[in-house]
Amino acid sequence: MSQGHDRVWWKEATFYQIYPASFKDSNGDGWGDLPGILEKIAYIASLGVDAVWLSPMFDSPQVDMGYDISDYEKVYAPYGTVEDVEALIKACHAHGMKLILDLVVNHTSSQHAWFRESRSSKSNPKRDWYFWRPARYDEAGNRRPPTNWRSYFAGSTWTWDEETQEYYLHLYDESQPDLNWENEDCRRAIYDSAMRFWLDKGIDGFRVDTVNKYSKYVDFSDAPITEPGSDVQPAAQFWCNGPRIHEFIREMNGEVLSKYSTFDGLPVVTVGELSMTPEPGGVLCYVSAKAKQLDMVFQFDITHLGQGPPGSDNKYAGTAWKLPQLKRIVEKWQTFIEGTDGWTTVFCENHDNGRSVSRYGSDVPEWREKSAKMLAVCFAAQTGTLFLYQGQEIGMVNAPREWEIEEYKDVESQNYWKEAVRLSEDGTDPTRRERIMRGLQLMARDHARLPFQWNSTANGGFSNGRPWMRAHDLYREINVEVQEQDTNSVLSFWKLLLRLRKDHKDVFVYGAFELLDADNLNTFMYKKQYREKTALVAANFTEEQQPLPEVGDLKLLLSSYPESSQERLHPYEGRIYINY
Ligand code: GLC
Ligand code: CA
């Protein structure tokens, strides 16, 4: 039973993710920055969150928005300085919040000094810190990469280096070469530069990027052809959850993380990004407390709803899904911790996905606020550690559909788009361009990266200058200032929910989950149980009224409608009943 779970601070904490480029620009250069975040610390604390996860603010050429790091020990100058991060650590702690940073150590930027050395010659001592392999040649004598693997952002995982006449491996963009964790010196350097440097400054843990990809099958063989007609093939089985992955993460934990504590003397926390691991057993081996690897992970079944298989050329193809699928996913990850010593996370947004209102609710004017609150109910009552992404608390929605592809800045969006144009124009797949555009309009990573909407002034108050990404057309309607004055706003509702989640943390954070009426296409209902305490959650995912659940002697704790009816659930209404 989940009531058996040890109580630890990070299980009960709500984390708030900040994407530094888009949060608050303090100096008008169009980029969010650390002084901007510092200005808004009181706002963040006012939400009732307990910890902040800051996406990468390290020095970087920003090909992949800071997930391509050129120096772990420096801050990207437009964001500020190392001293600004130290000030942020202090400010978070002064407000009773912890701060975690992103740990991006599957790869560096190709501009990182380690890679520059590595690529400088075959005999450089750091040559082996990355994966270098000779070319293959086909019968006609054409040069071919060492394997046929498809990279995340389209194209091959291998890029040819003219200078030293070898290919290097990159699971992501060619500017993001993969570090070779097989090399012990390389691992030690990662621990010192990317981890101890910041832990020594007082951070409280890490969100660990692409955590299950450090270990590859290094015999580098070809993936089977599952996408005929393409010269690159999905190949995750060769580089995801590889043979030494648990050993590496255990070492990182044992040698580094376990030696540190938070500012208030508690264990530091890790939350890993665990993609492409759909089986509970495959997740548990990372997060079982006994395994001493990670505290918890993000698992991505939810964000994959409506997408083609991850790692395929079809991510943005856009497929239909139905509510029971979402419910079964939630059930799987709510219940997999029962009777185990593992832990789970709860989230539906981050910087890599479209906005939840647009994807799982409705972003038309009539329903966007209602569905934002309904989703809030649905997620905030779940067991596990809750993560909130900036803007989710005010119900920010996807970029308008009319926006042209030029407004999409993400390297992944742009690469998919270029590929689609090429395949449409050369006749391989004439309608691909339109299909990919529709997929991007719903699911592109760009939607989460639009400037944060603070108020009704130009650019939503994000910046006095020209923002690096266009501000949403709706910033006058959806913004913090308006919602702070309205006790019925999405923002006020999130604050209330987070307070109730704390007041009843036994049942909300630690309770056992039971899915009700699994096949119902319209409503999502579940029960939570902690000893004698019961909570019942009912969420209407449609624009029509729906029947209420059987509530017995439970009392209404809250509804997302100011006036909730006795008989029916309103359109996009969410409710919680409880027996306290
Ligand atoms: C993770 C990040 C994503 C980034 C990728 C490569 O998936 O969340 O934004 O592009 O890693 O570092
Ligand atoms: Ca700035």
XYZ file of C-alpha atoms and ligand atoms in Angstrom:
593
model
C 0.000 0.000 0.000
C 1.289 3.458 -0.762
C 0.604 4.574 2.831
C 3.738 2.547 3.514
C 5.938 5.087 1.727
C 8.532 6.844 3.834
C 7.850 10.540 4.152
C 10.518 12.688 2.554
C 10.488 16.399 1.710
C 10.736 15.927 -2.050
C 7.738 13.616 -2.149
C 5.525 16.294 -0.626
C 7.012 19.232 -2.480
C 5.449 20.953 -5.465
C 8.140 21.959 -7.963
C 7.841 24.953 -10.266
C 9.819 24.790 -13.508
C 11.326 27.979 -14.897
C 12.481 28.286 -18.487
C 14.919 31.170 -18.154
C 14.718 32.528 -21.715
C 10.986 33.119 -21.397
C 10.263 33.991 -17.777
C 11.184 37.650 -17.245
C 13.537 39.965 -19.097
C 14.974 42.579 -16.737
C 17.053 44.624 -19.197
C 15.063 44.815 -22.412
C 17.321 42.654 -24.597
C 14.414 40.312 -25.299
C 15.804 37.385 -23.308
C 14.606 36.373 -19.895
C 17.379 36.456 -17.315
C 18.374 35.695 -13.731
C 17.746 39.220 -12.398
C 14.262 38.863 -13.917
C 13.690 35.634 -11.990
C 14.971 37.315 -8.831
C 12.419 40.104 -9.291
C 9.690 37.492 -9.329
C 10.721 35.318 -6.395
C 7.907 36.612 -4.214
C 5.427 35.757 -6.971
C 6.769 32.209 -7.227
C 6.618 31.748 -3.467
C 3.066 33.143 -3.443
C 1.920 30.144 -5.489
C 2.629 27.865 -2.575
C 5.308 25.831 -4.334
C 8.210 24.361 -2.384
C 10.990 24.143 -4.922
C 12.133 25.635 -8.187
C 13.618 23.692 -11.101
C 15.562 26.030 -13.325
C 16.102 24.839 -16.901
C 19.672 25.311 -18.208
C 21.174 28.743 -17.688
C 24.736 27.555 -18.429
C 26.972 28.961 -21.119
C 25.778 27.712 -24.467
C 25.529 28.593 -28.153
C 21.757 27.998 -27.673
C 21.256 25.680 -30.623
C 19.013 23.614 -28.323
C 18.131 26.419 -25.896
C 20.852 25.678 -23.376
C 20.621 21.878 -23.520
C 23.847 22.254 -25.499
C 26.321 23.381 -22.860
C 29.698 24.848 -23.756
C 30.850 25.457 -20.167
C 29.192 23.898 -17.107
C 30.838 26.388 -14.769
C 29.725 29.560 -16.523
C 26.386 31.196 -17.041
C 25.137 32.234 -20.487
C 25.990 35.946 -20.434
C 22.530 37.237 -21.465
C 21.096 35.318 -18.490
C 23.568 36.776 -16.001
C 26.508 35.500 -13.977
C 27.461 32.798 -11.517
C 26.930 35.436 -8.814
C 23.337 35.847 -9.997
C 22.792 32.110 -9.556
C 24.258 32.374 -6.065
C 21.816 35.202 -5.367
C 18.979 33.043 -6.689
C 19.986 30.158 -4.429
C 19.899 32.555 -1.464
C 16.602 34.136 -2.478
C 14.890 30.766 -2.941
C 16.137 29.583 0.436
C 15.084 32.837 2.102
C 11.567 32.149 0.803
C 11.651 28.612 2.112
C 12.052 27.111 -1.361
C 14.700 24.746 -2.636
C 16.411 25.167 -5.984
C 17.440 22.450 -8.411
C 19.350 22.883 -11.661
C 19.323 20.887 -14.873
C 22.100 18.321 -15.231
C 22.776 17.853 -18.943
C 25.558 15.296 -19.212
C 24.594 12.910 -21.966
C 26.203 15.370 -24.347
C 27.888 18.749 -24.443
C 27.827 21.447 -27.060
C 30.339 20.998 -29.877
C 31.705 24.321 -28.593
C 32.668 22.821 -25.232
C 36.446 22.819 -24.670
C 36.335 19.047 -24.116
C 34.913 18.445 -27.579
C 37.198 20.961 -29.253
C 40.143 19.056 -27.838
C 38.609 15.725 -28.686
C 38.088 16.691 -32.299
C 41.539 18.281 -32.641
C 43.366 15.004 -33.352
C 43.015 11.251 -33.101
C 45.718 11.159 -30.467
C 44.336 13.874 -28.222
C 43.932 12.595 -24.633
C 40.249 13.578 -24.776
C 39.626 11.821 -28.105
C 37.906 8.990 -26.242
C 35.644 11.348 -24.225
C 33.270 11.268 -27.185
C 32.365 8.514 -29.662
C 34.513 8.611 -32.802
C 34.180 5.899 -35.442
C 35.493 5.377 -38.989
C 33.254 5.562 -42.023
C 31.761 2.607 -43.841
C 31.650 2.454 -47.617
C 28.916 0.934 -49.742
C 29.498 -1.108 -52.910
C 29.614 2.019 -55.005
C 32.275 3.428 -52.733
C 30.059 6.058 -51.094
C 30.907 7.036 -47.560
C 28.302 5.927 -45.005
C 27.973 6.582 -41.278
C 28.932 3.788 -38.839
C 25.255 2.942 -38.199
C 21.881 3.749 -39.743
C 20.489 5.341 -36.572
C 18.017 8.183 -36.684
C 18.681 11.082 -34.338
C 16.049 12.778 -32.197
C 15.939 15.906 -34.248
C 15.763 14.121 -37.648
C 18.707 12.933 -39.767
C 21.582 10.636 -38.793
C 23.136 10.325 -35.326
C 26.574 10.644 -36.956
C 28.364 13.672 -38.342
C 31.513 13.475 -40.429
C 34.546 15.429 -39.307
C 36.735 16.433 -42.255
C 39.738 17.250 -40.126
C 40.287 13.852 -38.541
C 38.288 11.821 -41.095
C 35.951 10.120 -38.626
C 32.316 10.355 -37.588
C 31.168 11.412 -34.101
C 27.957 10.319 -32.416
C 25.113 12.655 -31.430
C 21.685 11.395 -30.423
C 20.386 14.948 -30.732
C 21.560 17.784 -32.962
C 24.968 17.582 -34.633
C 26.049 20.409 -32.324
C 25.388 18.090 -29.323
C 28.067 15.335 -29.384
C 27.456 12.498 -26.924
C 29.905 12.147 -24.043
C 31.515 8.735 -23.676
C 30.581 7.547 -20.184
C 32.649 4.389 -20.753
C 35.706 6.573 -20.216
C 36.413 6.986 -16.522
C 38.290 10.298 -16.814
C 35.332 11.670 -18.670
C 32.948 10.611 -15.906
C 35.160 12.166 -13.221
C 35.278 15.426 -15.156
C 31.478 15.431 -15.435
C 31.110 14.885 -11.694
C 33.460 17.762 -10.899
C 32.435 20.311 -13.450
C 28.718 19.748 -13.952
C 27.806 18.537 -10.460
C 30.155 19.387 -7.574
C 30.731 22.893 -8.881
C 27.039 23.727 -8.318
C 26.361 21.478 -5.335
C 29.209 23.252 -3.538
C 27.352 26.504 -4.139
C 24.341 25.200 -2.268
C 21.806 23.926 -4.801
C 19.404 21.289 -3.535
C 19.567 18.740 -6.336
C 19.176 18.173 -10.062
C 16.682 17.426 -12.744
C 18.738 14.943 -14.732
C 18.422 15.344 -18.487
C 18.093 12.261 -20.734
C 19.204 10.119 -17.832
C 18.813 6.699 -19.437
C 21.001 7.330 -22.465
C 24.508 7.490 -21.024
C 25.196 3.848 -21.748
C 25.146 2.743 -25.377
C 25.717 -0.608 -27.045
C 29.185 0.310 -28.189
C 29.541 -2.373 -30.837
C 27.435 0.048 -32.892
C 25.351 -2.193 -35.116
C 22.625 -1.238 -37.567
C 18.997 -0.981 -36.472
C 16.465 -3.128 -38.325
C 14.676 -1.341 -41.154
C 11.290 -0.303 -39.813
C 10.889 2.803 -41.948
C 11.572 1.565 -45.484
C 12.536 4.309 -47.866
C 14.423 6.216 -45.189
C 18.190 5.991 -44.822
C 17.905 6.404 -41.028
C 16.001 4.110 -38.672
C 14.636 4.329 -35.123
C 17.321 2.766 -32.933
C 16.499 3.500 -29.308
C 17.182 -0.118 -28.324
C 20.866 0.557 -29.030
C 21.264 3.688 -26.936
C 18.463 3.780 -24.376
C 18.687 1.873 -21.048
C 22.000 0.423 -22.234
C 24.095 -2.281 -20.540
C 25.983 -0.104 -18.014
C 23.328 2.512 -17.298
C 22.514 1.442 -13.739
C 26.169 1.181 -12.865
C 26.802 4.736 -14.086
C 23.874 6.260 -12.235
C 24.724 4.381 -9.040
C 28.243 5.726 -9.251
C 27.044 9.283 -9.804
C 24.791 8.961 -6.802
C 27.300 7.231 -4.537
C 30.325 9.349 -5.356
C 28.647 12.712 -5.657
C 25.014 13.221 -4.702
C 24.978 11.169 -1.513
C 27.722 13.416 -0.099
C 25.553 16.535 -0.192
C 22.518 17.839 1.643
C 20.007 20.642 1.113
C 20.279 24.047 2.785
C 18.117 22.759 5.625
C 20.055 19.563 6.130
C 17.965 17.090 4.130
C 19.032 14.781 1.311
C 19.406 16.462 -2.079
C 16.939 15.354 -4.714
C 17.175 13.963 -8.240
C 14.441 13.652 -10.797
C 15.498 11.970 -14.004
C 14.114 12.399 -17.476
C 13.356 8.794 -18.395
C 12.076 8.591 -21.913
C 11.153 5.490 -23.892
C 10.631 3.291 -20.868
C 6.960 2.339 -20.909
C 7.121 -0.643 -18.534
C 6.797 -0.117 -14.771
C 9.488 -2.723 -14.138
C 11.905 -0.772 -16.313
C 11.222 2.369 -14.307
C 11.283 0.806 -10.863
C 14.900 -0.303 -11.211
C 15.878 3.380 -11.443
C 13.720 4.726 -8.615
C 13.592 1.935 -6.065
C 15.076 3.456 -2.900
C 17.207 0.349 -2.434
C 18.808 0.804 -5.851
C 20.336 4.151 -4.771
C 20.112 5.688 -8.211
C 17.411 8.344 -8.706
C 14.680 9.560 -6.385
C 12.054 9.762 -9.109
C 11.712 10.162 -12.844
C 9.505 11.732 -15.455
C 7.891 9.135 -17.650
C 6.319 10.368 -20.874
C 3.318 8.258 -21.822
C 1.032 11.215 -21.230
C 2.874 13.658 -23.424
C 3.137 10.990 -26.135
C -0.654 10.803 -26.460
C -1.492 11.780 -30.007
C 2.115 11.507 -31.159
C 3.763 8.921 -33.379
C 6.308 6.589 -31.764
C 9.128 8.513 -30.074
C 12.342 8.437 -32.060
C 10.484 7.728 -35.283
C 9.959 10.168 -38.129
C 6.365 10.398 -37.028
C 6.410 12.277 -33.742
C 4.381 15.157 -35.149
C 2.164 13.090 -37.404
C -0.736 13.601 -35.001
C -2.989 10.658 -34.158
C -6.358 10.596 -32.417
C -6.650 9.452 -28.803
C -9.487 8.918 -26.373
C -9.887 9.716 -22.696
C -9.698 6.090 -21.478
C -6.121 5.953 -22.800
C -5.157 8.932 -20.653
C -6.852 7.333 -17.640
C -5.042 4.027 -18.082
C -1.725 5.840 -18.314
C -2.386 7.750 -15.120
C -3.488 4.535 -13.426
C -0.322 2.739 -14.522
C 2.022 5.351 -13.064
C -0.105 6.003 -9.966
C -0.230 2.357 -8.989
C 3.223 1.124 -9.948
C 4.669 2.378 -6.671
C 2.231 0.425 -4.512
C 3.934 -2.224 -2.489
C 7.343 -0.982 -3.692
C 9.938 1.461 -2.405
C 9.777 3.577 -5.565
C 8.173 6.945 -6.141
C 6.335 8.676 -8.974
C 5.890 12.145 -10.449
C 2.789 14.020 -11.594
C 2.964 16.500 -14.452
C 1.362 17.321 -17.782
C 3.520 20.197 -19.001
C 7.174 21.046 -19.431
C 9.347 22.941 -21.890
C 9.214 20.097 -24.450
C 5.471 19.957 -25.035
C 2.405 21.863 -26.112
C 0.267 23.462 -23.409
C -2.028 21.100 -21.514
C -5.146 23.214 -22.045
C -4.653 22.981 -25.817
C -3.750 19.292 -25.806
C -6.030 17.716 -23.202
C -8.713 20.366 -22.676
C -9.980 23.056 -25.000
C -8.341 26.390 -25.748
C -11.350 28.048 -27.402
C -12.298 31.242 -25.538
C -15.385 29.753 -23.945
C -13.647 26.768 -22.397
C -9.991 27.519 -21.925
C -10.259 28.794 -18.367
C -12.672 26.045 -17.372
C -10.520 23.325 -18.804
C -7.374 24.749 -17.187
C -9.055 24.436 -13.786
C -10.457 20.999 -14.539
C -6.993 19.733 -15.495
C -5.592 21.319 -12.348
C -8.032 19.300 -10.226
C -7.333 16.163 -12.167
C -3.559 16.348 -11.659
C -3.171 18.096 -8.296
C -5.017 15.342 -6.442
C -2.717 12.591 -7.706
C -0.152 10.704 -5.662
C 3.521 11.545 -6.227
C 5.589 14.677 -6.580
C 3.764 17.430 -8.440
C 5.520 19.539 -11.079
C 4.065 22.740 -12.435
C 5.476 24.438 -15.514
C 5.660 28.225 -15.761
C 2.439 29.625 -17.203
C 0.434 26.510 -16.418
C -0.760 28.244 -13.248
C -2.453 30.945 -15.336
C -3.721 28.583 -18.031
C -1.444 29.706 -20.856
C -2.404 28.130 -24.170
C -0.633 27.163 -27.401
C 0.438 29.772 -29.924
C -2.388 30.770 -32.287
C -2.846 28.379 -35.202
C -2.422 31.190 -37.738
C 1.196 31.724 -36.764
C 3.602 30.890 -39.559
C 6.430 28.383 -39.266
C 8.882 31.310 -38.888
C 7.521 31.892 -35.365
C 8.634 28.388 -34.369
C 12.220 28.681 -33.182
C 12.926 25.229 -31.787
C 15.640 23.192 -33.500
C 13.402 20.125 -33.433
C 10.453 21.954 -35.025
C 12.697 23.502 -37.639
C 14.416 20.200 -38.498
C 11.112 18.335 -38.787
C 9.787 21.126 -40.937
C 12.802 21.147 -43.275
C 12.590 17.380 -43.606
C 8.854 17.610 -44.358
C 9.393 20.258 -47.027
C 12.097 18.155 -48.643
C 10.004 14.960 -48.627
C 6.952 16.817 -49.950
C 8.867 18.529 -52.712
C 10.775 15.488 -53.926
C 7.501 13.581 -54.114
C 8.373 10.985 -51.436
C 5.440 12.074 -49.282
C 3.505 14.892 -50.956
C 1.200 15.749 -48.003
C 3.803 15.539 -45.282
C 4.296 19.283 -45.078
C 0.646 19.912 -44.131
C 0.552 17.004 -41.675
C 3.693 18.113 -39.889
C 2.436 21.690 -39.659
C -0.779 20.502 -38.011
C 1.241 18.387 -35.591
C 3.482 21.310 -34.744
C 0.478 23.564 -34.146
C -0.609 21.215 -31.391
C 2.557 19.628 -30.051
C 5.635 21.674 -30.925
C 8.003 22.376 -28.065
C 7.738 26.052 -28.988
C 4.300 26.476 -27.412
C 5.695 26.163 -23.906
C 8.482 28.605 -24.693
C 6.423 31.691 -25.498
C 7.127 34.644 -23.207
C 5.472 34.417 -19.816
C 2.397 36.639 -19.595
C 2.730 39.013 -16.626
C 0.341 41.824 -17.514
C -1.469 43.668 -20.306
C 1.409 45.905 -21.395
C 3.463 45.256 -24.541
C 4.711 41.647 -24.840
C 2.661 40.714 -21.815
C 5.100 42.603 -19.611
C 7.785 40.012 -20.330
C 10.180 42.447 -21.962
C 10.473 46.110 -22.891
C 12.451 45.100 -25.953
C 11.775 42.675 -28.773
C 11.286 39.207 -27.245
C 13.306 36.318 -28.677
C 9.987 34.589 -29.330
C 6.815 36.404 -30.194
C 4.456 37.028 -27.268
C 1.077 35.329 -27.433
C -1.708 37.364 -29.059
C -3.830 36.734 -25.947
C -1.582 38.255 -23.302
C -4.149 40.932 -22.463
C -6.710 38.248 -21.628
C -4.422 35.712 -19.956
C -1.930 37.221 -17.526
C -0.855 37.258 -13.893
C -1.939 40.803 -13.068
C -5.523 40.253 -14.191
C -5.717 36.894 -12.438
C -4.254 38.109 -9.159
C -7.218 40.469 -8.837
C -9.780 37.776 -9.541
C -10.598 35.227 -6.868
C -12.123 33.024 -9.569
C -9.083 32.983 -11.843
C -7.055 29.951 -12.831
C -4.223 31.389 -10.753
C -6.331 31.767 -7.604
C -7.642 28.272 -8.162
C -4.156 26.755 -8.394
C -3.162 28.499 -5.151
C -6.203 27.056 -3.425
C -5.503 23.587 -4.794
C -1.880 23.630 -3.686
C -2.981 24.646 -0.198
C -5.526 21.843 -0.033
C -2.959 19.374 -1.342
C -0.774 20.304 1.633
C -3.610 20.272 4.163
C -4.588 16.771 3.045
C -1.219 15.492 1.965
C -1.849 12.060 3.455
C -4.542 11.288 0.915
C -3.388 13.505 -1.975
C 0.372 12.977 -1.903
C 0.541 9.482 -0.405
C -2.907 7.932 -0.968
C -3.609 4.742 -2.920
C -5.148 5.367 -6.330
C -8.145 3.576 -7.758
C -9.492 4.321 -11.227
C -13.294 4.386 -11.504
C -15.403 3.877 -14.600
C -12.315 3.267 -16.730
C -14.082 3.085 -20.095
C -16.179 6.221 -19.708
C -15.234 8.429 -22.658
C -16.278 11.703 -21.051
C -15.279 11.842 -17.414
C -12.155 10.951 -15.483
C -13.005 9.723 -11.982
C -10.742 8.228 -9.397
C -10.627 7.499 -5.724
C -7.754 8.102 -3.334
C -7.508 6.289 -0.035
C -5.287 6.816 2.978
C -6.313 4.731 6.006
C -9.867 5.959 6.814
C -9.557 8.999 4.620
C -11.128 8.901 1.157
C -11.078 11.443 -1.636
C -13.016 11.195 -4.870
C -12.042 13.192 -7.946
C -14.401 13.775 -10.859
C -13.345 15.653 -13.980
C -15.489 16.319 -17.019
C -13.445 16.378 -20.230
C -16.356 17.448 -22.453
C -18.362 20.526 -23.370
C -21.562 18.871 -22.175
C -22.923 18.214 -18.719
C -22.134 14.756 -17.375
C -23.565 12.574 -14.594
C -22.047 12.814 -11.138
C -20.275 9.882 -9.551
C -21.718 7.954 -6.621
C -20.386 9.974 -3.674
C -21.995 8.249 -0.696
C -21.329 10.243 2.443
C -18.377 12.163 1.043
C -18.572 15.951 1.172
C -17.641 18.388 -1.572
C -14.160 19.784 -0.891
C -14.011 21.952 -3.980
C -15.342 22.490 -7.457
C -13.758 24.380 -10.320
C -17.082 26.178 -10.820
C -18.108 28.843 -8.308
C -21.653 27.428 -8.413
C -21.620 23.687 -8.812
C -24.884 21.919 -9.434
C -26.316 19.164 -7.278
C -27.168 16.897 -10.191
C -24.635 17.132 -12.970
C -21.038 17.984 -13.702
C -20.841 21.199 -15.705
C -18.804 21.249 -18.931
C -15.112 20.900 -18.041
C -15.886 20.906 -14.344
C -13.539 19.284 -11.853
C -14.551 18.349 -8.312
C -13.063 16.751 -5.262
C -15.119 15.075 -2.549
C -13.628 14.006 0.737
C -14.706 12.475 4.063
C -12.725 14.429 6.630
C 15.855 16.800 -22.946
C 15.391 18.219 -22.817
C 15.194 18.777 -24.191
C 16.498 18.695 -24.940
C 17.078 17.283 -24.904
C 18.501 17.263 -25.346
O 14.908 16.015 -23.583
O 14.245 18.283 -22.035
O 14.717 20.092 -24.165
O 16.326 19.089 -26.260
O 17.053 16.752 -23.618
O 19.329 17.752 -24.344
Ca 17.459 40.055 -20.558
